Amino acid sequence: MKDRQRPFYKIFNGHRIPGAFSEGALEGFLRYHPADDDIFIMTFPKCGTRWTHMMLSKTLQVCRHLSPRPFILAEREGVAAILAAPRPRVVCAHLPFRLTPRNERTKYVYVVRNPKDCCVSFFHHTRSHASYGFADGTFKEFFEIFLDGLTDFGNYYENLKSWYARKDDPNVLFMTYESMKFDTRGSVIKLARFVDERLAIALEEDNDKMMSVLEACSVESMRKGLQGHLIRKGVVGDWKNYFSHEQSRRIEGRFMLEMKGTDIPDLWRDVDWKLPVPNGASVL
């Protein structure tokens, strides 16, 4: 890549953030003490943040008759926006576990997406926002940045591993984007039950409420509500339209190396995200 300063990022306390973001907003959020009834949605970028937020917001709306929860990306908007939001507050962020403000009574929902689809979606996001200065950037350029863990919000591999290690904590719900796509209804119930058993019961007993949530979090509805902003395809497998065989081989190798000693690769055992491996050979 000709210019390693593209896309435009900032480094704050060793953490990479978009160049248009304020260091003060992140600094304030890192010192925030979550309320007991806060619900955090934690993701690496482009792994279903807004989709999960919509699922939860609409569930609270139809089951508790609450107003829609505002979308708050904590690293961008800071503590003031969080404190101004109605409770229970839904807070979205892209931090690894070690940097996330914690409270053992706060609920944390973590969603991850397979690295190839994440990379493609993140590429389009970065190219479409003028503040990155990457409008003419190529997928080949962005692939190298993603592969090396040098995108904004840090390192995909570290982010995933840090939250996977906490997946059995009683106040953490760990989900994959792909499982949410394949069984959206079941995922809505799972999310609702994690937040409050009564929410899940309300959805299971009233199909109109469930259908209202499912309609609100469909790609078509979300794209219309956001005028297409930030919502592109919302599919599994779009990586096949971008990755060369060599790029696939390299990212699979890097992923398996980073996840060595864990069962994280099993998260996508039933998802077509890897190259065929002849005769059981390793991709490494």
Short mmCIF file of C-alpha atoms in Angstrom, two decimals:
data_model
loop_
_atom_site.label_atom_id
_atom_site.label_comp_id
_atom_site.label_asym_id
_atom_site.label_seq_id
_atom_site.Cartn_x
_atom_site.Cartn_y
_atom_site.Cartn_z
CA MET A 1 0.00 0.00 0.00
CA LYS A 2 1.42 3.37 -0.97
CA ASP A 3 0.36 5.32 2.13
CA ARG A 4 0.06 3.53 5.46
CA GLN A 5 -1.67 6.59 6.95
CA ARG A 6 -4.77 5.68 5.00
CA PRO A 7 -7.38 5.13 6.35
CA PHE A 8 -7.19 8.05 8.81
CA TYR A 9 -6.94 6.74 12.37
CA LYS A 10 -5.86 8.11 15.75
CA ILE A 11 -4.06 6.29 18.53
CA PHE A 12 -5.28 6.94 22.07
CA ASN A 13 -3.62 5.09 24.94
CA GLY A 14 -2.52 2.43 22.48
CA HIS A 15 -6.04 1.97 21.06
CA ARG A 16 -6.76 2.88 17.44
CA ILE A 17 -9.94 4.89 16.78
CA PRO A 18 -11.37 6.61 13.68
CA GLY A 19 -9.65 9.89 12.95
CA ALA A 20 -12.93 11.80 13.22
CA PHE A 21 -13.57 10.61 16.78
CA SER A 22 -12.67 12.61 19.88
CA GLU A 23 -10.06 11.20 22.24
CA GLY A 24 -12.01 12.84 25.06
CA ALA A 25 -15.14 10.80 24.32
CA LEU A 26 -13.22 7.55 24.58
CA GLU A 27 -11.31 8.70 27.65
CA GLY A 28 -14.55 9.52 29.43
CA PHE A 29 -16.16 6.23 28.48
CA LEU A 30 -13.20 4.24 29.78
CA ARG A 31 -13.87 5.80 33.20
CA TYR A 32 -17.63 5.22 33.08
CA HIS A 33 -19.16 3.02 35.78
CA PRO A 34 -22.06 1.09 34.26
CA ALA A 35 -25.41 1.08 36.03
CA ASP A 36 -26.83 -2.25 37.15
CA ASP A 37 -29.57 -2.07 34.52
CA ASP A 38 -27.32 -0.99 31.63
CA ILE A 39 -27.14 -3.40 28.71
CA PHE A 40 -23.93 -3.31 26.69
CA ILE A 41 -23.78 -4.56 23.10
CA MET A 42 -20.14 -5.33 22.38
CA THR A 43 -18.84 -6.18 18.92
CA PHE A 44 -15.89 -5.76 16.66
CA PRO A 45 -17.02 -3.29 13.95
CA LYS A 46 -19.36 -4.63 11.26
CA CYS A 47 -20.38 -7.71 13.23
CA GLY A 48 -24.04 -6.81 13.74
CA THR A 49 -23.97 -3.92 16.20
CA ARG A 50 -26.97 -1.99 14.88
CA TRP A 51 -28.89 -5.16 14.12
CA THR A 52 -28.53 -6.44 17.67
CA HIS A 53 -29.40 -3.00 19.01
CA MET A 54 -32.59 -2.97 16.96
CA MET A 55 -33.56 -6.45 18.20
CA LEU A 56 -33.18 -5.36 21.79
CA SER A 57 -34.70 -1.91 21.40
CA LYS A 58 -37.80 -3.23 19.63
CA THR A 59 -38.20 -6.03 22.17
CA LEU A 60 -38.20 -3.50 25.01
CA GLN A 61 -40.59 -1.32 23.04
CA VAL A 62 -43.24 -3.96 22.33
CA CYS A 63 -42.95 -5.87 25.61
CA ARG A 64 -42.46 -3.03 28.10
CA HIS A 65 -44.01 -0.20 26.08
CA LEU A 66 -40.79 1.79 26.27
CA SER A 67 -39.65 4.39 23.78
CA PRO A 68 -37.04 3.22 21.23
CA ARG A 69 -33.58 3.13 22.77
CA PRO A 70 -31.23 5.65 21.11
CA PHE A 71 -28.25 4.17 19.30
CA ILE A 72 -25.19 5.18 21.30
CA LEU A 73 -21.72 4.24 20.11
CA ALA A 74 -19.88 5.02 23.32
CA GLU A 75 -16.45 5.66 21.81
CA ARG A 76 -17.97 8.31 19.55
CA GLU A 77 -20.58 9.94 21.77
CA GLY A 78 -19.05 9.60 25.21
CA VAL A 79 -20.50 9.53 28.69
CA ALA A 80 -22.80 12.53 28.29
CA ALA A 81 -24.90 10.71 25.70
CA ILE A 82 -25.06 7.61 27.88
CA LEU A 83 -26.21 9.50 30.96
CA ALA A 84 -28.82 11.38 28.93
CA ALA A 85 -30.36 8.18 27.55
CA PRO A 86 -33.52 6.68 29.08
CA ARG A 87 -33.08 3.64 31.30
CA PRO A 88 -32.51 0.85 30.85
CA ARG A 89 -29.70 2.25 28.73
CA VAL A 90 -28.43 0.27 25.75
CA VAL A 91 -24.77 1.08 25.15
CA CYS A 92 -22.85 -0.08 22.07
CA ALA A 93 -19.07 -0.26 21.89
CA HIS A 94 -16.25 -2.00 20.02
CA LEU A 95 -13.76 -2.50 22.85
CA PRO A 96 -11.98 -5.69 23.89
CA PHE A 97 -12.92 -7.00 27.32
CA ARG A 98 -9.89 -5.53 29.08
CA LEU A 99 -10.91 -1.96 28.16
CA THR A 100 -14.65 -2.30 28.68
CA PRO A 101 -16.17 -0.57 31.73
CA ARG A 102 -17.43 -3.37 33.94
CA ASN A 103 -20.03 -4.04 36.57
CA GLU A 104 -20.90 -7.61 37.55
CA ARG A 105 -24.61 -6.74 37.47
CA THR A 106 -24.51 -5.09 34.05
CA LYS A 107 -25.43 -7.35 31.13
CA TYR A 108 -23.04 -7.68 28.19
CA VAL A 109 -24.08 -9.06 24.79
CA TYR A 110 -21.16 -9.93 22.52
CA VAL A 111 -21.70 -10.65 18.81
CA VAL A 112 -18.99 -11.87 16.44
CA ARG A 113 -18.95 -12.49 12.68
CA ASN A 114 -16.65 -14.69 10.64
CA PRO A 115 -13.51 -12.74 9.73
CA LYS A 116 -14.00 -12.77 5.97
CA ASP A 117 -17.48 -11.27 5.93
CA CYS A 118 -16.43 -8.86 8.67
CA CYS A 119 -13.48 -7.72 6.57
CA VAL A 120 -15.62 -7.12 3.47
CA SER A 121 -18.26 -5.17 5.37
CA PHE A 122 -15.61 -3.13 7.21
CA PHE A 123 -13.96 -2.31 3.86
CA HIS A 124 -17.20 -0.85 2.49
CA HIS A 125 -17.81 1.05 5.72
CA THR A 126 -14.34 2.58 5.66
CA ARG A 127 -14.50 3.52 2.00
CA SER A 128 -17.95 5.10 2.30
CA HIS A 129 -17.09 7.48 5.16
CA ALA A 130 -15.24 10.55 3.92
CA SER A 131 -13.50 11.09 7.26
CA TYR A 132 -11.33 8.02 6.65
CA GLY A 133 -9.89 9.50 3.46
CA PHE A 134 -10.20 6.07 1.83
CA ALA A 135 -12.83 6.70 -0.85
CA ASP A 136 -10.48 5.44 -3.56
CA GLY A 137 -9.09 2.62 -1.42
CA THR A 138 -9.06 -0.92 -2.76
CA PHE A 139 -10.05 -4.17 -1.11
CA LYS A 140 -6.49 -5.37 -1.60
CA GLU A 141 -5.24 -2.45 0.52
CA PHE A 142 -7.83 -2.90 3.23
CA PHE A 143 -7.32 -6.66 3.38
CA GLU A 144 -3.70 -6.15 4.42
CA ILE A 145 -4.74 -3.71 7.15
CA PHE A 146 -7.38 -6.09 8.49
CA LEU A 147 -5.10 -9.12 8.27
CA ASP A 148 -2.46 -7.37 10.37
CA GLY A 149 -4.97 -6.21 12.98
CA LEU A 150 -4.42 -2.54 12.16
CA THR A 151 -7.98 -1.32 11.58
CA ASP A 152 -9.66 1.17 13.88
CA PHE A 153 -10.88 -0.30 17.17
CA GLY A 154 -7.86 -2.54 17.30
CA ASN A 155 -7.42 -6.15 16.46
CA TYR A 156 -10.22 -8.51 15.39
CA TYR A 157 -8.42 -11.51 16.85
CA GLU A 158 -7.75 -9.92 20.25
CA ASN A 159 -11.29 -8.57 20.48
CA LEU A 160 -12.82 -11.97 19.80
CA LYS A 161 -10.50 -13.92 22.09
CA SER A 162 -10.97 -11.50 24.96
CA TRP A 163 -14.75 -11.89 24.96
CA TYR A 164 -14.78 -15.59 24.15
CA ALA A 165 -12.82 -16.15 27.36
CA ARG A 166 -15.76 -14.57 29.25
CA LYS A 167 -18.57 -16.35 27.40
CA ASP A 168 -19.55 -18.43 30.43
CA ASP A 169 -19.78 -15.45 32.78
CA PRO A 170 -23.37 -15.18 34.05
CA ASN A 171 -23.70 -11.60 32.81
CA VAL A 172 -22.32 -12.26 29.31
CA LEU A 173 -24.26 -13.55 26.30
CA PHE A 174 -22.03 -14.65 23.42
CA MET A 175 -23.65 -14.93 19.97
CA THR A 176 -22.54 -15.22 16.36
CA TYR A 177 -23.89 -13.10 13.54
CA GLU A 178 -24.37 -16.22 11.44
CA SER A 179 -26.51 -18.03 14.03
CA MET A 180 -28.62 -14.89 14.33
CA LYS A 181 -29.15 -14.86 10.56
CA PHE A 182 -29.95 -18.57 10.35
CA ASP A 183 -32.40 -18.49 13.29
CA THR A 184 -33.45 -14.91 13.87
CA ARG A 185 -36.57 -15.80 15.84
CA GLY A 186 -34.63 -18.08 18.17
CA SER A 187 -31.94 -15.44 18.58
CA VAL A 188 -34.50 -12.79 19.53
CA ILE A 189 -35.85 -15.12 22.22
CA LYS A 190 -32.34 -15.91 23.44
CA LEU A 191 -31.48 -12.23 23.70
CA ALA A 192 -34.76 -11.42 25.43
CA ARG A 193 -34.35 -14.24 27.95
CA PHE A 194 -30.83 -13.09 28.77
CA VAL A 195 -32.07 -9.59 29.55
CA ASP A 196 -35.23 -10.63 31.39
CA GLU A 197 -37.10 -13.94 31.35
CA ARG A 198 -40.38 -12.04 31.26
CA LEU A 199 -39.46 -10.50 27.90
CA ALA A 200 -38.97 -13.94 26.37
CA ILE A 201 -42.28 -15.16 27.78
CA ALA A 202 -44.09 -12.14 26.37
CA LEU A 203 -42.66 -12.80 22.89
CA GLU A 204 -43.40 -16.52 23.02
CA GLU A 205 -47.00 -15.96 24.10
CA ASP A 206 -47.83 -13.16 21.66
CA ASN A 207 -46.92 -13.80 18.02
CA ASP A 208 -47.85 -10.24 17.04
CA LYS A 209 -45.14 -8.92 19.34
CA MET A 210 -42.63 -11.37 17.93
CA MET A 211 -43.50 -10.47 14.34
CA SER A 212 -43.16 -6.78 15.18
CA VAL A 213 -39.59 -7.38 16.40
CA LEU A 214 -38.70 -9.55 13.41
CA GLU A 215 -40.05 -6.98 10.97
CA ALA A 216 -38.17 -4.14 12.66
CA CYS A 217 -34.84 -5.95 12.50
CA SER A 218 -35.16 -7.13 8.90
CA VAL A 219 -32.54 -5.74 6.53
CA GLU A 220 -35.23 -4.04 4.46
CA SER A 221 -36.77 -2.22 7.42
CA MET A 222 -33.44 -1.18 8.87
CA ARG A 223 -32.17 0.07 5.53
CA LYS A 224 -35.33 2.13 5.12
CA GLY A 225 -35.13 3.51 8.66
CA LEU A 226 -31.51 4.55 8.25
CA GLN A 227 -31.95 5.68 4.63
CA GLY A 228 -29.50 2.93 3.67
CA HIS A 229 -26.78 4.45 5.89
CA LEU A 230 -24.58 1.76 7.47
CA ILE A 231 -26.83 -1.07 6.28
CA ARG A 232 -25.46 -2.77 3.17
CA LYS A 233 -26.34 -6.42 2.46
CA GLY A 234 -26.56 -8.10 5.84
CA VAL A 235 -25.79 -11.53 4.40
CA VAL A 236 -23.52 -14.48 5.13
CA GLY A 237 -20.97 -15.39 2.45
CA ASP A 238 -20.44 -12.08 0.64
CA TRP A 239 -16.69 -12.65 1.07
CA LYS A 240 -16.79 -14.97 -1.95
CA ASN A 241 -17.30 -11.91 -4.16
CA TYR A 242 -14.08 -10.28 -2.93
CA PHE A 243 -11.48 -12.73 -1.64
CA SER A 244 -8.94 -14.27 -3.97
CA HIS A 245 -7.80 -17.82 -3.28
CA GLU A 246 -4.53 -16.47 -1.89
CA GLN A 247 -6.27 -13.95 0.37
CA SER A 248 -8.54 -16.69 1.68
CA ARG A 249 -5.58 -18.92 2.40
CA ARG A 250 -3.73 -16.15 4.22
CA ILE A 251 -6.60 -15.00 6.43
CA GLU A 252 -7.55 -18.57 7.32
CA GLY A 253 -3.96 -19.28 8.25
CA ARG A 254 -3.71 -16.14 10.37
CA PHE A 255 -7.03 -16.89 12.05
CA MET A 256 -6.09 -20.46 12.93
CA LEU A 257 -2.72 -19.31 14.25
CA GLU A 258 -4.30 -16.63 16.44
CA MET A 259 -6.96 -19.03 17.74
CA LYS A 260 -4.60 -21.92 18.39
CA GLY A 261 -5.40 -23.69 21.64
CA THR A 262 -9.04 -22.55 21.63
CA ASP A 263 -12.23 -24.00 20.18
CA ILE A 264 -13.16 -20.66 18.60
CA PRO A 265 -12.93 -22.07 15.03
CA ASP A 266 -15.84 -24.35 15.95
CA LEU A 267 -18.10 -21.30 16.12
CA TRP A 268 -18.41 -21.50 12.33
CA ARG A 269 -18.24 -25.26 11.87
CA ASP A 270 -21.49 -25.18 9.90
CA VAL A 271 -20.77 -21.95 8.02
CA ASP A 272 -19.23 -21.89 4.55
CA TRP A 273 -16.45 -19.40 5.23
CA LYS A 274 -13.32 -21.41 4.44
CA LEU A 275 -11.67 -22.87 1.37
CA PRO A 276 -12.16 -26.60 0.76
CA VAL A 277 -9.32 -28.51 2.42
CA PRO A 278 -8.23 -31.49 0.30
CA ASN A 279 -7.66 -34.78 2.11
CA GLY A 280 -8.03 -33.19 5.53
CA ALA A 281 -4.88 -31.12 5.12
CA SER A 282 -4.39 -28.04 7.29
CA VAL A 283 -4.73 -24.53 5.86
CA LEU A 284 -1.59 -23.57 7.74
#
